[in-house]
């Protein structure tokens, strides 16, 4: 009994601002014992390399405090993580097999992505050319009972927050503001997690805003299904897809609800990209406002309000998981692209409902929305990318075919419609309105809705 009472006493350590890095001091406090610990960074500048958290730890960054992570991949050799993403095996803040962790406070975390992890510009594609190896900001693997609240994270070098195989995650009042041309800087990645709530948060980034994945680790094991996830009362700006399920989809996605979300100045609005074997079912998007714009071809998609695609990325292992039981309701806004639902096989998408959806389709200035985008495909997947060939494209972004065209970009037949349907069964619409320009621009299809049969071709 005495031991239990002692563990209920939380030791608090306050750390004053200092020009010298705090890495060794903070890690020593974390490693001293396993008793509950509350670390407080006081207002002012703090500098650190990688930190490895443990169970029963609260890291509070007070309003006015700035935690600047040191530049350079080598600074994070001590915080390697087991789950690799986009060749990144390191994190600025990490934890594994831990429980009861909180990152809270009104302070700021700076990743220096656009200043320290860039080697040039790709003007044509609209992106920066990032260095090959970049740390993620936060990686929690197989953790339980996580709370993220009130923090502001800026300029991530790579994925901002990555939660893999975690249970009971509560994110509230988080703000992420990344460089809008820095690739692979997803706002928050929920990877094979269960019981997740993301509320009252703001994500502004070049890559996906909120993305759910179910990945396969390098040892072949899976992070598991994504289940019972709620996204509510958030604001998202993304030059990729504001809210996305996939593309990594080795396990199932079930019982996902996204509601009362404002999507601002974005590329794609809502997306489901099934590429691997996991089924996607019981998904609801509701009360969404969106503003979707064309982007250069370096970004996947171009101005689609909603896109759902089912493409076999690893046919030697089996088909991509089916998408079924998706409800999209009370959605309104503007798009420079189309509504795009494509399955390469018949019935890959089924039981899809569009209810009370009102969209204004307008002409963009780039013309990239005239193509629908099936990236990533079997042909451009990571293990087949010609690394070292500077003319091949950018791994994880785009790959050129023998004719110099980007693999996966396909012209809409007859021009861009308002709604494109291919390989979909049991699509139900109720109060669907797509308002188009009059007269129609020449690159628009005169047909509002174009339906094609699946032919197995990408």
XYZ file of C-alpha atoms in Angstrom, residues 13-421:
409
model
C 10.903 19.473 -12.215
C 10.956 22.960 -13.704
C 13.601 23.756 -16.298
C 14.575 27.373 -16.873
C 15.425 28.690 -20.321
C 19.086 28.302 -21.239
C 21.186 28.731 -24.379
C 22.900 25.399 -23.717
C 21.148 22.238 -24.969
C 19.036 20.529 -22.322
C 19.191 17.058 -23.867
C 21.436 15.309 -21.338
C 19.772 16.865 -18.308
C 16.252 16.022 -19.400
C 17.136 12.488 -20.502
C 18.864 11.868 -17.170
C 15.688 12.909 -15.348
C 13.646 10.563 -17.520
C 16.040 7.652 -17.010
C 16.571 8.112 -13.260
C 13.647 5.903 -12.258
C 10.166 4.930 -13.392
C 8.232 7.075 -10.927
C 5.670 9.570 -12.284
C 7.415 12.715 -13.536
C 6.145 16.136 -14.592
C 8.714 18.143 -16.567
C 7.982 21.835 -17.081
C 9.809 23.978 -19.624
C 9.575 27.569 -18.438
C 9.169 30.557 -20.806
C 12.154 31.272 -23.018
C 14.366 29.336 -25.419
C 15.195 25.643 -24.952
C 17.360 23.621 -27.341
C 17.531 19.840 -27.519
C 18.448 16.813 -29.573
C 16.347 13.647 -29.390
C 14.482 12.769 -26.196
C 13.069 9.348 -25.326
C 10.028 9.463 -23.070
C 8.721 6.681 -20.833
C 5.560 5.768 -18.972
C 3.938 8.176 -16.518
C 5.579 11.311 -17.901
C 4.074 14.713 -18.581
C 6.126 17.165 -20.616
C 4.597 20.613 -20.226
C 5.841 23.433 -22.423
C 4.483 26.615 -20.918
C 3.133 29.511 -22.953
C 6.133 31.605 -23.959
C 8.472 28.595 -23.961
C 10.090 27.518 -27.232
C 11.611 24.069 -27.699
C 13.944 24.209 -30.708
C 15.239 20.843 -31.863
C 18.822 20.828 -33.071
C 19.348 20.477 -36.838
C 20.854 17.388 -38.413
C 19.793 13.749 -38.671
C 22.785 12.624 -36.605
C 21.430 14.510 -33.596
C 18.758 11.801 -33.358
C 20.938 8.684 -33.476
C 19.939 8.072 -29.855
C 16.231 8.209 -30.617
C 15.916 5.673 -33.385
C 12.476 4.125 -33.647
C 11.386 0.674 -34.757
C 8.760 1.902 -37.184
C 10.319 3.366 -40.318
C 8.495 5.882 -42.514
C 9.747 7.341 -45.812
C 13.259 6.082 -44.874
C 13.091 7.947 -41.556
C 13.989 5.815 -38.534
C 14.444 8.649 -36.020
C 12.348 11.064 -34.015
C 12.835 14.217 -32.013
C 10.487 12.971 -29.284
C 9.771 9.254 -29.069
C 8.321 6.568 -26.836
C 7.678 2.849 -27.212
C 5.644 0.364 -25.163
C 4.771 3.108 -22.699
C 1.587 4.364 -21.100
C 0.262 7.558 -19.544
C 2.235 10.117 -21.544
C 1.174 13.746 -21.947
C 2.583 16.556 -24.093
C 0.784 19.698 -22.986
C 1.025 23.438 -22.492
C 0.711 26.556 -24.558
C 4.307 26.604 -25.781
C 5.922 25.957 -29.152
C 8.041 23.236 -30.748
C 10.213 24.115 -33.759
C 11.554 21.512 -36.191
C 13.498 23.759 -38.635
C 12.367 21.624 -41.565
C 12.377 24.247 -44.310
C 15.693 25.779 -43.240
C 17.838 22.782 -42.232
C 16.545 19.837 -44.271
C 16.306 21.292 -47.791
C 18.729 21.011 -50.713
C 16.933 23.084 -53.326
C 13.653 23.777 -55.085
C 11.600 21.947 -57.694
C 9.840 24.899 -59.269
C 7.918 22.849 -61.825
C 6.432 20.514 -59.226
C 5.882 23.216 -56.630
C 7.847 21.537 -53.850
C 11.113 21.917 -52.026
C 13.749 19.244 -52.596
C 14.227 17.794 -49.160
C 17.316 15.929 -48.011
C 16.933 12.163 -48.001
C 16.969 11.533 -44.254
C 14.807 13.586 -41.923
C 13.528 12.947 -38.394
C 9.859 12.980 -37.508
C 8.928 15.297 -34.651
C 6.940 12.857 -32.476
C 6.784 9.052 -32.779
C 4.909 6.960 -30.218
C 4.866 3.214 -30.909
C 2.639 0.713 -29.066
C 1.752 3.218 -26.368
C -1.437 3.597 -24.352
C -3.281 6.540 -22.838
C -1.724 9.510 -24.633
C -2.745 13.133 -24.211
C -1.635 15.967 -26.517
C -3.061 19.360 -25.636
C -2.468 23.021 -26.368
C 0.890 22.788 -28.130
C 1.974 24.594 -31.284
C 4.355 22.684 -33.585
C 6.019 24.543 -36.435
C 8.091 23.624 -39.502
C 8.399 19.856 -39.153
C 11.143 18.254 -41.299
C 9.007 15.182 -41.959
C 5.813 13.700 -40.447
C 4.860 15.889 -37.517
C 3.238 13.352 -35.191
C 3.174 9.594 -35.811
C 1.222 7.289 -33.519
C 1.610 3.595 -34.373
C -0.319 0.725 -32.748
C -1.431 2.990 -29.907
C -4.627 2.930 -27.838
C -6.585 5.784 -26.253
C -5.174 8.923 -27.847
C -6.661 12.306 -27.011
C -5.519 15.308 -29.051
C -7.117 18.642 -28.181
C -6.193 22.211 -29.034
C -3.110 21.228 -31.033
C -1.778 23.582 -33.709
C 0.537 22.419 -36.507
C 1.932 24.960 -38.967
C 4.390 23.519 -41.492
C 6.023 24.908 -44.612
C 3.525 24.551 -47.483
C 6.138 23.276 -49.959
C 7.984 20.814 -47.710
C 7.176 17.224 -48.766
C 6.151 14.442 -46.377
C 5.199 16.829 -43.569
C 1.851 15.256 -42.656
C 0.195 16.971 -39.708
C -0.767 13.890 -37.688
C -0.541 10.223 -38.661
C -2.792 7.725 -36.886
C -1.330 4.356 -37.821
C -3.107 1.208 -36.689
C -4.505 2.899 -33.580
C -7.734 2.417 -31.644
C -9.886 4.763 -29.563
C -8.653 8.101 -30.906
C -10.148 11.583 -30.580
C -8.763 14.647 -32.365
C -10.708 17.775 -31.449
C -10.489 21.562 -31.703
C -7.151 21.440 -33.493
C -5.605 23.231 -36.474
C -3.349 21.623 -39.095
C -1.659 23.604 -41.883
C 0.852 21.687 -43.961
C 2.105 20.766 -47.427
C 1.275 17.095 -47.045
C -1.823 15.415 -45.624
C -3.418 17.178 -42.679
C -4.897 14.271 -40.703
C -4.095 10.857 -42.158
C -5.056 7.383 -40.980
C -2.858 4.463 -42.038
C -2.449 0.770 -41.308
C 1.149 -0.032 -42.137
C 3.430 -3.019 -42.343
C 6.676 -2.814 -40.424
C 10.005 -3.753 -41.922
C 9.890 -7.093 -40.058
C 6.588 -7.924 -41.752
C 4.331 -7.411 -38.739
C 1.356 -5.062 -38.952
C 0.477 -2.093 -36.781
C -3.092 -3.405 -36.818
C -6.484 -1.901 -37.649
C -7.531 1.728 -37.296
C -10.786 1.648 -35.344
C -13.042 3.977 -33.380
C -11.547 7.287 -34.471
C -13.304 10.646 -34.060
C -12.136 13.859 -35.750
C -14.245 16.838 -34.732
C -14.187 20.652 -34.752
C -10.885 21.026 -36.589
C -9.467 23.386 -39.217
C -7.211 21.921 -41.906
C -5.159 23.425 -44.729
C -3.299 20.931 -46.900
C -1.661 20.966 -50.308
C -2.214 17.215 -50.449
C -5.341 15.759 -48.783
C -6.899 17.407 -45.744
C -8.334 14.195 -44.249
C -7.143 10.913 -45.733
C -7.465 7.201 -45.068
C -4.550 5.297 -46.666
C -2.527 4.853 -48.698
C -0.889 2.272 -46.424
C -3.832 -0.053 -45.808
C -2.596 -3.484 -44.757
C -5.198 -3.768 -41.979
C -8.801 -2.604 -41.715
C -10.278 0.846 -41.117
C -13.553 0.749 -39.181
C -15.850 3.153 -37.374
C -14.216 6.406 -38.424
C -16.162 9.661 -37.933
C -15.096 13.095 -39.178
C -17.483 15.947 -38.471
C -17.633 19.717 -38.140
C -14.373 20.298 -40.005
C -13.392 23.386 -42.014
C -11.028 22.621 -44.897
C -9.333 25.808 -46.098
C -7.105 26.594 -49.108
C -6.450 22.932 -49.738
C -5.846 20.547 -52.602
C -7.940 17.448 -51.966
C -10.573 17.648 -49.267
C -11.573 14.122 -48.218
C -9.791 11.017 -49.450
C -9.821 7.238 -49.115
C -6.934 5.537 -50.937
C -6.996 1.742 -50.603
C -3.847 0.113 -51.949
C -3.119 -2.932 -49.788
C -5.331 -5.660 -48.274
C -7.287 -3.974 -45.487
C -11.024 -3.374 -45.846
C -12.385 0.161 -45.297
C -15.892 0.233 -43.818
C -18.296 2.195 -41.634
C -16.873 5.639 -42.432
C -18.760 8.912 -41.967
C -17.854 12.441 -43.096
C -20.395 15.056 -41.984
C -20.777 18.822 -41.654
C -17.690 19.613 -43.704
C -16.935 22.909 -45.427
C -14.197 22.843 -48.005
C -12.210 24.985 -50.415
C -10.220 22.815 -52.851
C -7.746 24.177 -55.398
C -5.546 22.829 -58.158
C -1.917 22.133 -57.333
C 1.166 21.420 -59.462
C 1.605 17.787 -60.478
C 4.126 17.142 -57.711
C 1.197 16.953 -55.289
C -1.173 13.983 -55.451
C -4.587 15.003 -56.764
C -5.733 18.404 -57.910
C -8.672 20.141 -56.298
C -11.013 17.172 -55.713
C -13.572 17.697 -52.969
C -13.728 13.938 -52.385
C -11.660 11.139 -53.895
C -11.946 7.400 -53.262
C -9.643 5.064 -55.183
C -9.066 1.311 -54.929
C -5.931 0.204 -56.790
C -3.917 -3.006 -56.324
C -0.439 -1.853 -55.355
C 0.870 -5.360 -54.582
C -1.111 -7.737 -56.789
C 1.387 -10.514 -56.095
C 0.162 -10.433 -52.470
C -3.543 -9.931 -53.123
C -6.079 -7.255 -54.015
C -6.500 -3.878 -52.395
C -9.132 -3.858 -49.669
C -12.692 -2.985 -50.602
C -14.225 0.335 -49.544
C -17.831 0.049 -48.366
C -20.323 1.680 -46.082
C -19.140 5.280 -46.571
C -21.521 8.166 -45.821
C -20.696 11.719 -46.925
C -23.334 14.195 -45.788
C -23.865 17.892 -45.181
C -20.793 18.866 -47.164
C -20.568 22.152 -49.009
C -17.951 24.403 -50.552
C -15.910 24.976 -53.686
C -13.709 22.711 -55.802
C -11.513 23.186 -58.857
C -11.449 19.426 -59.376
C -14.252 16.864 -59.303
C -15.806 14.191 -57.133
C -13.773 11.140 -58.133
C -14.587 7.521 -57.230
C -12.412 4.941 -59.013
C -11.884 1.228 -58.490
C -9.739 -0.725 -60.937
C -11.904 -3.786 -60.280
C -15.666 -4.091 -60.256
C -17.307 -3.513 -56.872
C -14.105 -2.353 -55.206
C -16.221 0.541 -53.925
C -19.777 -0.181 -52.752
C -22.538 1.182 -50.527
C -21.482 4.820 -50.927
C -23.920 7.569 -49.903
C -23.766 11.265 -50.825
C -26.415 13.195 -48.919
C -26.989 16.957 -48.858
C -23.777 17.740 -50.723
C -23.583 21.136 -52.439
C -20.437 22.074 -54.344
C -19.459 24.828 -56.731
C -17.082 23.552 -59.400
C -14.888 26.339 -60.749
C -12.064 26.560 -63.252
C -8.536 26.572 -61.870
C -5.577 28.428 -63.318
C -3.166 25.476 -63.633
C -5.218 23.025 -65.653
C -3.979 20.055 -63.607
C -7.518 19.109 -62.514
C -8.216 17.831 -66.045
C -6.553 14.571 -64.959
C -7.568 12.197 -62.206
C -4.795 10.851 -60.037
C -4.329 7.198 -59.086
C -0.985 7.572 -57.341
C 0.459 5.535 -55.748
C 0.321 2.558 -58.104
C 2.116 -0.750 -58.531
C 4.477 0.836 -61.054
C 5.708 3.664 -58.832
C 5.841 1.965 -55.439
C 8.848 2.476 -53.209
C 10.544 -0.900 -53.695
C 10.497 -0.449 -57.473
C 11.602 3.163 -57.625
C 14.926 3.624 -59.456
C 16.828 5.218 -56.595
C 19.792 7.231 -57.765
C 18.217 8.118 -61.099
C 17.811 11.865 -60.895
C 15.499 11.884 -63.911
C 13.077 9.275 -62.564
C 11.112 11.632 -60.320
C 10.950 11.812 -56.528
C 10.481 8.702 -54.445
C 7.144 8.850 -52.654
C 5.995 11.672 -54.912
C 6.029 10.946 -58.625
C 7.702 8.668 -61.144
C 8.021 9.236 -64.887
C 7.259 6.574 -67.468
C 9.330 5.972 -70.621
C 7.501 8.811 -72.395
C 8.241 11.284 -69.601
C 4.695 11.292 -68.216
C 3.882 10.973 -64.527
C 2.617 7.473 -63.764
C -0.909 7.489 -62.368
C -2.169 10.729 -63.937
C -4.975 9.984 -66.410
C -7.089 12.331 -68.527
C -10.782 12.321 -67.715
C -12.566 10.890 -70.784
C -14.093 13.789 -72.684
C -12.959 16.364 -70.135
C -13.505 16.879 -66.412
C -17.024 16.038 -65.180
C -18.556 17.072 -61.896
C -18.703 13.443 -60.737
C -16.562 10.611 -62.114
C -17.541 7.029 -61.250
